[in-house]
PDB file of C-alpha atoms in Angstrom:
ATOM      1  CA  MET A   1     122.649  81.919 124.070  1.00 48.00           C
ATOM      2  CA  ASN A   2     118.895  82.018 123.527  1.00 50.00           C
ATOM      3  CA  GLU A   3     117.126  84.566 121.304  1.00 54.00           C
ATOM      4  CA  PHE A   4     115.720  86.535 124.247  1.00 50.00           C
ATOM      5  CA  ALA A   5     119.204  87.363 125.517  1.00 51.00           C
ATOM      6  CA  ASP A   6     120.204  88.398 122.008  1.00 50.00           C
ATOM      7  CA  GLU A   7     117.153  90.697 121.730  1.00 53.00           C
ATOM      8  CA  ALA A   8     118.150  92.445 124.946  1.00 55.00           C
ATOM      9  CA  ARG A   9     121.526  93.462 123.533  1.00 65.00           C
ATOM     10  CA  SER A  10     121.973  97.086 122.582  1.00 77.00           C
ATOM     11  CA  ARG A  11     122.534  98.277 119.049  1.00 76.00           C
ATOM     12  CA  VAL A  12     126.137  99.047 119.964  1.00 82.00           C
ATOM     13  CA  ALA A  13     126.642  95.467 121.153  1.00 84.00           C
ATOM     14  CA  HIS A  14     125.237  94.117 117.878  1.00 80.00           C
ATOM     15  CA  LEU A  15     127.470  96.389 115.774  1.00 82.00           C
ATOM     16  CA  LEU A  16     130.580  95.512 117.766  1.00 86.00           C
ATOM     17  CA  ARG A  17     129.812  91.808 117.567  1.00 86.00           C
ATOM     18  CA  MET A  18     129.289  92.009 113.773  1.00 85.00           C
ATOM     19  CA  ALA A  19     132.545  93.962 113.335  1.00 86.00           C
ATOM     20  CA  ASN A  20     134.412  91.306 115.324  1.00 88.00           C
ATOM     21  CA  THR A  21     137.445  93.516 115.889  1.00 86.00           C
ATOM     22  CA  THR A  22     139.698  94.480 118.776  1.00 90.00           C
ATOM     23  CA  ASP A  23     140.917  97.641 117.002  1.00 92.00           C
ATOM     24  CA  GLU A  24     140.005 100.434 119.444  1.00 92.00           C
ATOM     25  CA  GLN A  25     139.673 103.069 116.698  1.00 92.00           C
ATOM     26  CA  VAL A  26     137.170 100.964 114.740  1.00 89.00           C
ATOM     27  CA  ARG A  27     135.251 100.174 117.929  1.00 89.00           C
ATOM     28  CA  ALA A  28     135.171 103.880 118.874  1.00 91.00           C
ATOM     29  CA  ARG A  29     133.856 104.813 115.406  1.00 88.00           C
ATOM     30  CA  LEU A  30     131.127 102.179 115.653  1.00 86.00           C
ATOM     31  CA  ILE A  31     130.080 103.412 119.086  1.00 86.00           C
ATOM     32  CA  ALA A  32     130.018 107.022 117.842  1.00 85.00           C
ATOM     33  CA  TYR A  33     127.981 105.961 114.796  1.00 80.00           C
ATOM     34  CA  ALA A  34     125.398 104.156 116.966  1.00 79.00           C
ATOM     35  CA  ASP A  35     125.184 107.135 119.338  1.00 80.00           C
ATOM     36  CA  THR A  36     124.650 109.721 116.570  1.00 76.00           C
ATOM     37  CA  THR A  37     122.240 107.878 114.250  1.00 71.00           C
ATOM     38  CA  PRO A  38     118.623 106.960 114.975  1.00 66.00           C
ATOM     39  CA  GLU A  39     117.522 103.427 115.677  1.00 69.00           C
ATOM     40  CA  PRO A  40     115.966 101.827 112.613  1.00 67.00           C
ATOM     41  CA  PRO A  41     112.348 100.739 113.020  1.00 64.00           C
ATOM     42  CA  ILE A  42     111.322  97.138 113.527  1.00 63.00           C
ATOM     43  CA  MET A  43     111.005  95.464 110.151  1.00 63.00           C
ATOM     44  CA  ASP A  44     107.440  94.726 109.092  1.00 59.00           C
ATOM     45  CA  ARG A  45     106.021  92.708 106.176  1.00 59.00           C
ATOM     46  CA  ALA A  46     106.916  95.445 103.677  1.00 59.00           C
ATOM     47  CA  GLY A  47     110.488  95.621 104.974  1.00 68.00           C
ATOM     48  CA  ILE A  48     112.007  98.934 105.941  1.00 74.00           C
ATOM     49  CA  VAL A  49     110.825 101.658 103.558  1.00 77.00           C
ATOM     50  CA  THR A  50     112.666 104.996 103.648  1.00 81.00           C
ATOM     51  CA  THR A  51     112.557 108.400 102.009  1.00 83.00           C
ATOM     52  CA  GLY A  52     114.288 111.729 102.521  1.00 86.00           C
ATOM     53  CA  CYS A  53     112.909 114.136 105.102  1.00 88.00           C
ATOM     54  CA  PRO A  54     111.721 117.344 103.393  1.00 88.00           C
ATOM     55  CA  ARG A  55     112.836 119.450 106.383  1.00 90.00           C
ATOM     56  CA  CYS A  56     116.304 118.256 107.396  1.00 87.00           C
ATOM     57  CA  ARG A  57     117.172 115.834 104.553  1.00 84.00           C
ATOM     58  CA  GLY A  58     117.587 113.046 107.112  1.00 83.00           C
ATOM     59  CA  THR A  59     116.154 109.551 106.738  1.00 84.00           C
ATOM     60  CA  ALA A  60     112.418 109.141 107.280  1.00 86.00           C
ATOM     61  CA  TRP A  61     110.954 105.677 107.816  1.00 84.00           C
ATOM     62  CA  ARG A  62     107.458 104.600 106.913  1.00 81.00           C
ATOM     63  CA  ARG A  63     105.452 103.609 109.980  1.00 80.00           C
ATOM     64  CA  GLN A  64     101.797 102.700 110.494  1.00 74.00           C
ATOM     65  CA  ASP A  65      99.753 105.197 112.486  1.00 72.00           C
ATOM     66  CA  THR A  66      96.131 104.807 113.610  1.00 72.00           C
ATOM     67  CA  ASP A  67      95.098 106.956 110.619  1.00 71.00           C
ATOM     68  CA  GLY A  68      97.271 105.080 108.126  1.00 74.00           C
ATOM     69  CA  PRO A  69     100.899 105.109 106.999  1.00 81.00           C
ATOM     70  CA  VAL A  70     103.147 108.055 107.894  1.00 84.00           C
ATOM     71  CA  TRP A  71     106.755 109.096 107.290  1.00 86.00           C
ATOM     72  CA  VAL A  72     108.704 109.683 110.524  1.00 86.00           C
ATOM     73  CA  CYS A  73     112.118 111.349 110.314  1.00 85.00           C
ATOM     74  CA  GLY A  74     114.715 109.658 112.471  1.00 79.00           C
ATOM     75  CA  SER A  75     116.724 112.874 112.784  1.00 78.00           C
ATOM     76  CA  CYS A  76     114.324 115.759 113.424  1.00 82.00           C
ATOM     77  CA  GLY A  77     111.147 113.809 114.257  1.00 82.00           C
ATOM     78  CA  HIS A  78     109.052 115.410 111.491  1.00 88.00           C
ATOM     79  CA  VAL A  79     105.890 113.347 110.801  1.00 89.00           C
ATOM     80  CA  GLU A  80     104.122 113.509 107.457  1.00 88.00           C
ATOM     81  CA  GLY A  81     101.288 111.416 106.034  1.00 86.00           C
ATOM     82  CA  VAL A  82     102.068 109.046 103.181  1.00 86.00           C
ATOM     83  CA  THR A  83      99.957 109.675 100.089  1.00 87.00           C
ATOM     84  CA  VAL A  84      99.811 107.963  96.721  1.00 90.00           C
ATOM     85  CA  GLU A  85      97.827 109.552  93.880  1.00 93.00           C
ATOM     86  CA  CYS A  86      96.143 107.641  91.071  1.00 95.00           C
ATOM     87  CA  PRO A  87      97.637 108.947  87.801  1.00 94.00           C
ATOM     88  CA  HIS A  88      94.404 108.219  85.927  1.00 94.00           C
ATOM     89  CA  CYS A  89      91.783 109.615  88.329  1.00 95.00           C
ATOM     90  CA  ALA A  90      93.988 112.215  90.085  1.00 94.00           C
ATOM     91  CA  VAL A  91      92.608 111.228  93.514  1.00 95.00           C
ATOM     92  CA  ALA A  92      94.313 109.939  96.642  1.00 92.00           C
ATOM     93  CA  MET A  93      94.486 106.154  96.680  1.00 94.00           C
ATOM     94  CA  GLU A  94      93.302 104.161  99.700  1.00 93.00           C
ATOM     95  CA  PRO A  95      96.184 102.937 101.877  1.00 88.00           C
ATOM     96  CA  PRO A  96      96.675  99.277 102.678  1.00 84.00           C
ATOM     97  CA  PRO A  97      95.275  98.108 106.025  1.00 80.00           C
ATOM     98  CA  PRO A  98      97.764  97.627 108.887  1.00 73.00           C
ATOM     99  CA  GLY A  99      99.854  94.492 108.402  1.00 72.00           C
ATOM    100  CA  ALA A 100      98.801  94.040 104.766  1.00 77.00           C
ATOM    101  CA  PRO A 101     101.229  94.172 101.833  1.00 80.00           C
ATOM    102  CA  ASP A 102     102.114  97.617 100.465  1.00 81.00           C
ATOM    103  CA  ARG A 103      99.276  97.798  97.934  1.00 89.00           C
ATOM    104  CA  TRP A 104      97.326 101.059  97.575  1.00 92.00           C
ATOM    105  CA  ARG A 105      93.989 100.990  95.711  1.00 95.00           C
ATOM    106  CA  CYS A 106      92.234 103.697  93.733  1.00 96.00           C
ATOM    107  CA  PRO A 107      88.653 104.241  94.958  1.00 96.00           C
ATOM    108  CA  ARG A 108      87.440 105.028  91.401  1.00 96.00           C
ATOM    109  CA  CYS A 109      89.265 102.597  89.116  1.00 95.00           C
ATOM    110  CA  PRO A 110      91.002  99.216  89.454  1.00 94.00           C
ATOM    111  CA  ARG A 111      94.551 100.660  89.558  1.00 95.00           C
ATOM    112  CA  THR A 112      96.889  99.665  92.386  1.00 94.00           C
ATOM    113  CA  ALA A 113     100.268 101.012  93.489  1.00 93.00           C
ATOM    114  CA  ALA A 114     103.074 100.527  95.971  1.00 88.00           C
ATOM    115  CA  THR A 115     104.514 103.381  98.026  1.00 82.00           C
ATOM    116  CA  GLY A 116     106.985 105.400  95.958  1.00 80.00           C
ATOM    117  CA  GLU A 117     105.999 104.045  92.546  1.00 86.00           C
ATOM    118  CA  SER A 118     105.943 106.463  89.635  1.00 89.00           C
ATOM    119  CA  ALA A 119     102.881 107.152  87.501  1.00 92.00           C
ATOM    120  CA  GLN A 120     104.555 105.169  84.701  1.00 93.00           C
ATOM    121  CA  ASP A 121     104.952 102.132  87.007  1.00 92.00           C
ATOM    122  CA  ILE A 122     101.277 102.302  87.993  1.00 93.00           C
ATOM    123  CA  GLU A 123     100.110 102.633  84.375  1.00 94.00           C
ATOM    124  CA  GLU A 124     102.376  99.763  83.249  1.00 94.00           C
ATOM    125  CA  ARG A 125     100.870  97.487  85.919  1.00 92.00           C
ATOM    126  CA  GLU A 126      97.376  98.445  84.683  1.00 93.00           C
ATOM    127  CA  ARG A 127      98.350  97.681  81.052  1.00 93.00           C
ATOM    128  CA  LYS A 128      99.629  94.243  82.114  1.00 92.00           C
ATOM    129  CA  ARG A 129      96.450  93.589  84.098  1.00 89.00           C
ATOM    130  CA  LEU A 130      94.254  94.498  81.124  1.00 90.00           C
ATOM    131  CA  ARG A 131      96.378  92.406  78.750  1.00 88.00           C
ATOM    132  CA  ALA A 132      96.101  89.386  81.077  1.00 87.00           C
ATOM    133  CA  ALA A 133      92.347  89.885  81.527  1.00 83.00           C
ATOM    134  CA  SER A 134      91.735  90.142  77.762  1.00 79.00           C
ATOM    135  CA  GLY A 135      93.772  86.965  77.219  1.00 73.00           C
ATOM    136  CA  LEU A 136      91.645  85.092  79.752  1.00 70.00           C
ATOM    137  CA  LEU A 137      88.437  86.485  78.284  1.00 64.00           C
ATOM    138  CA  GLY A 138      89.532  85.443  74.774  1.00 61.00           C
ATOM    139  CA  ARG A 139      90.218  81.880  75.918  1.00 59.00           C
ATOM    140  CA  THR A 140      86.854  81.729  77.660  1.00 56.00           C
ATOM    141  CA  VAL A 141      84.972  82.926  74.557  1.00 53.00           C
ATOM    142  CA  ILE A 142      86.876  80.530  72.315  1.00 51.00           C
ATOM    143  CA  GLY A 143      86.298  77.670  74.751  1.00 50.00           C
ATOM    144  CA  THR A 144      82.558  78.402  74.812  1.00 51.00           C
ATOM    145  CA  ALA A 145      82.312  78.578  71.014  1.00 51.00           C
ATOM    146  CA  VAL A 146      84.085  75.244  70.621  1.00 51.00           C
ATOM    147  CA  MET A 147      81.760  73.541  73.062  1.00 52.00           C
ATOM    148  CA  GLY A 148      78.629  74.933  71.443  1.00 53.00           C
ATOM    149  CA  ARG A 149      75.195  74.944  73.009  1.00 56.00           C
ATOM    150  CA  ARG A 150      73.949  72.326  75.394  1.00 59.00           C
ATOM    151  CA  PRO A 151      71.409  69.957  73.932  1.00 58.00           C
ATOM    152  CA  GLY A 152      67.929  70.920  75.058  1.00 54.00           C
TER     153      GLY A 152
END
């Protein structure tokens, strides 16, 4: 079977094929599950990112809208913008462009974040970045001092 025929299969068909069972009770439960739960979104470069819906406590998936990333609840349909705040500057970070990796950037400082990261995670990444930059700067200064000045 080619991949186009496989893509045309329903979610129920995929679940039943994966279960590989003839037990009618199991098959009925799988069909009921597929009928009562929302379809997951198509996986993008960041994978499937989820959170809880603040209204119904269902599963909300992150999707890309024309204005940026949004949370869309698969149960009640509630849509809410995704925001990430810089813990240092206390401003909203700029979202990644469509199709880019999940890397938010602060417009005021060099901090970056991924959706759902805590302030501690963001600050730890910044500490590592500064430590790496100071190590490179130290090697550059030492390398320059060893070489000395160019003859005139």
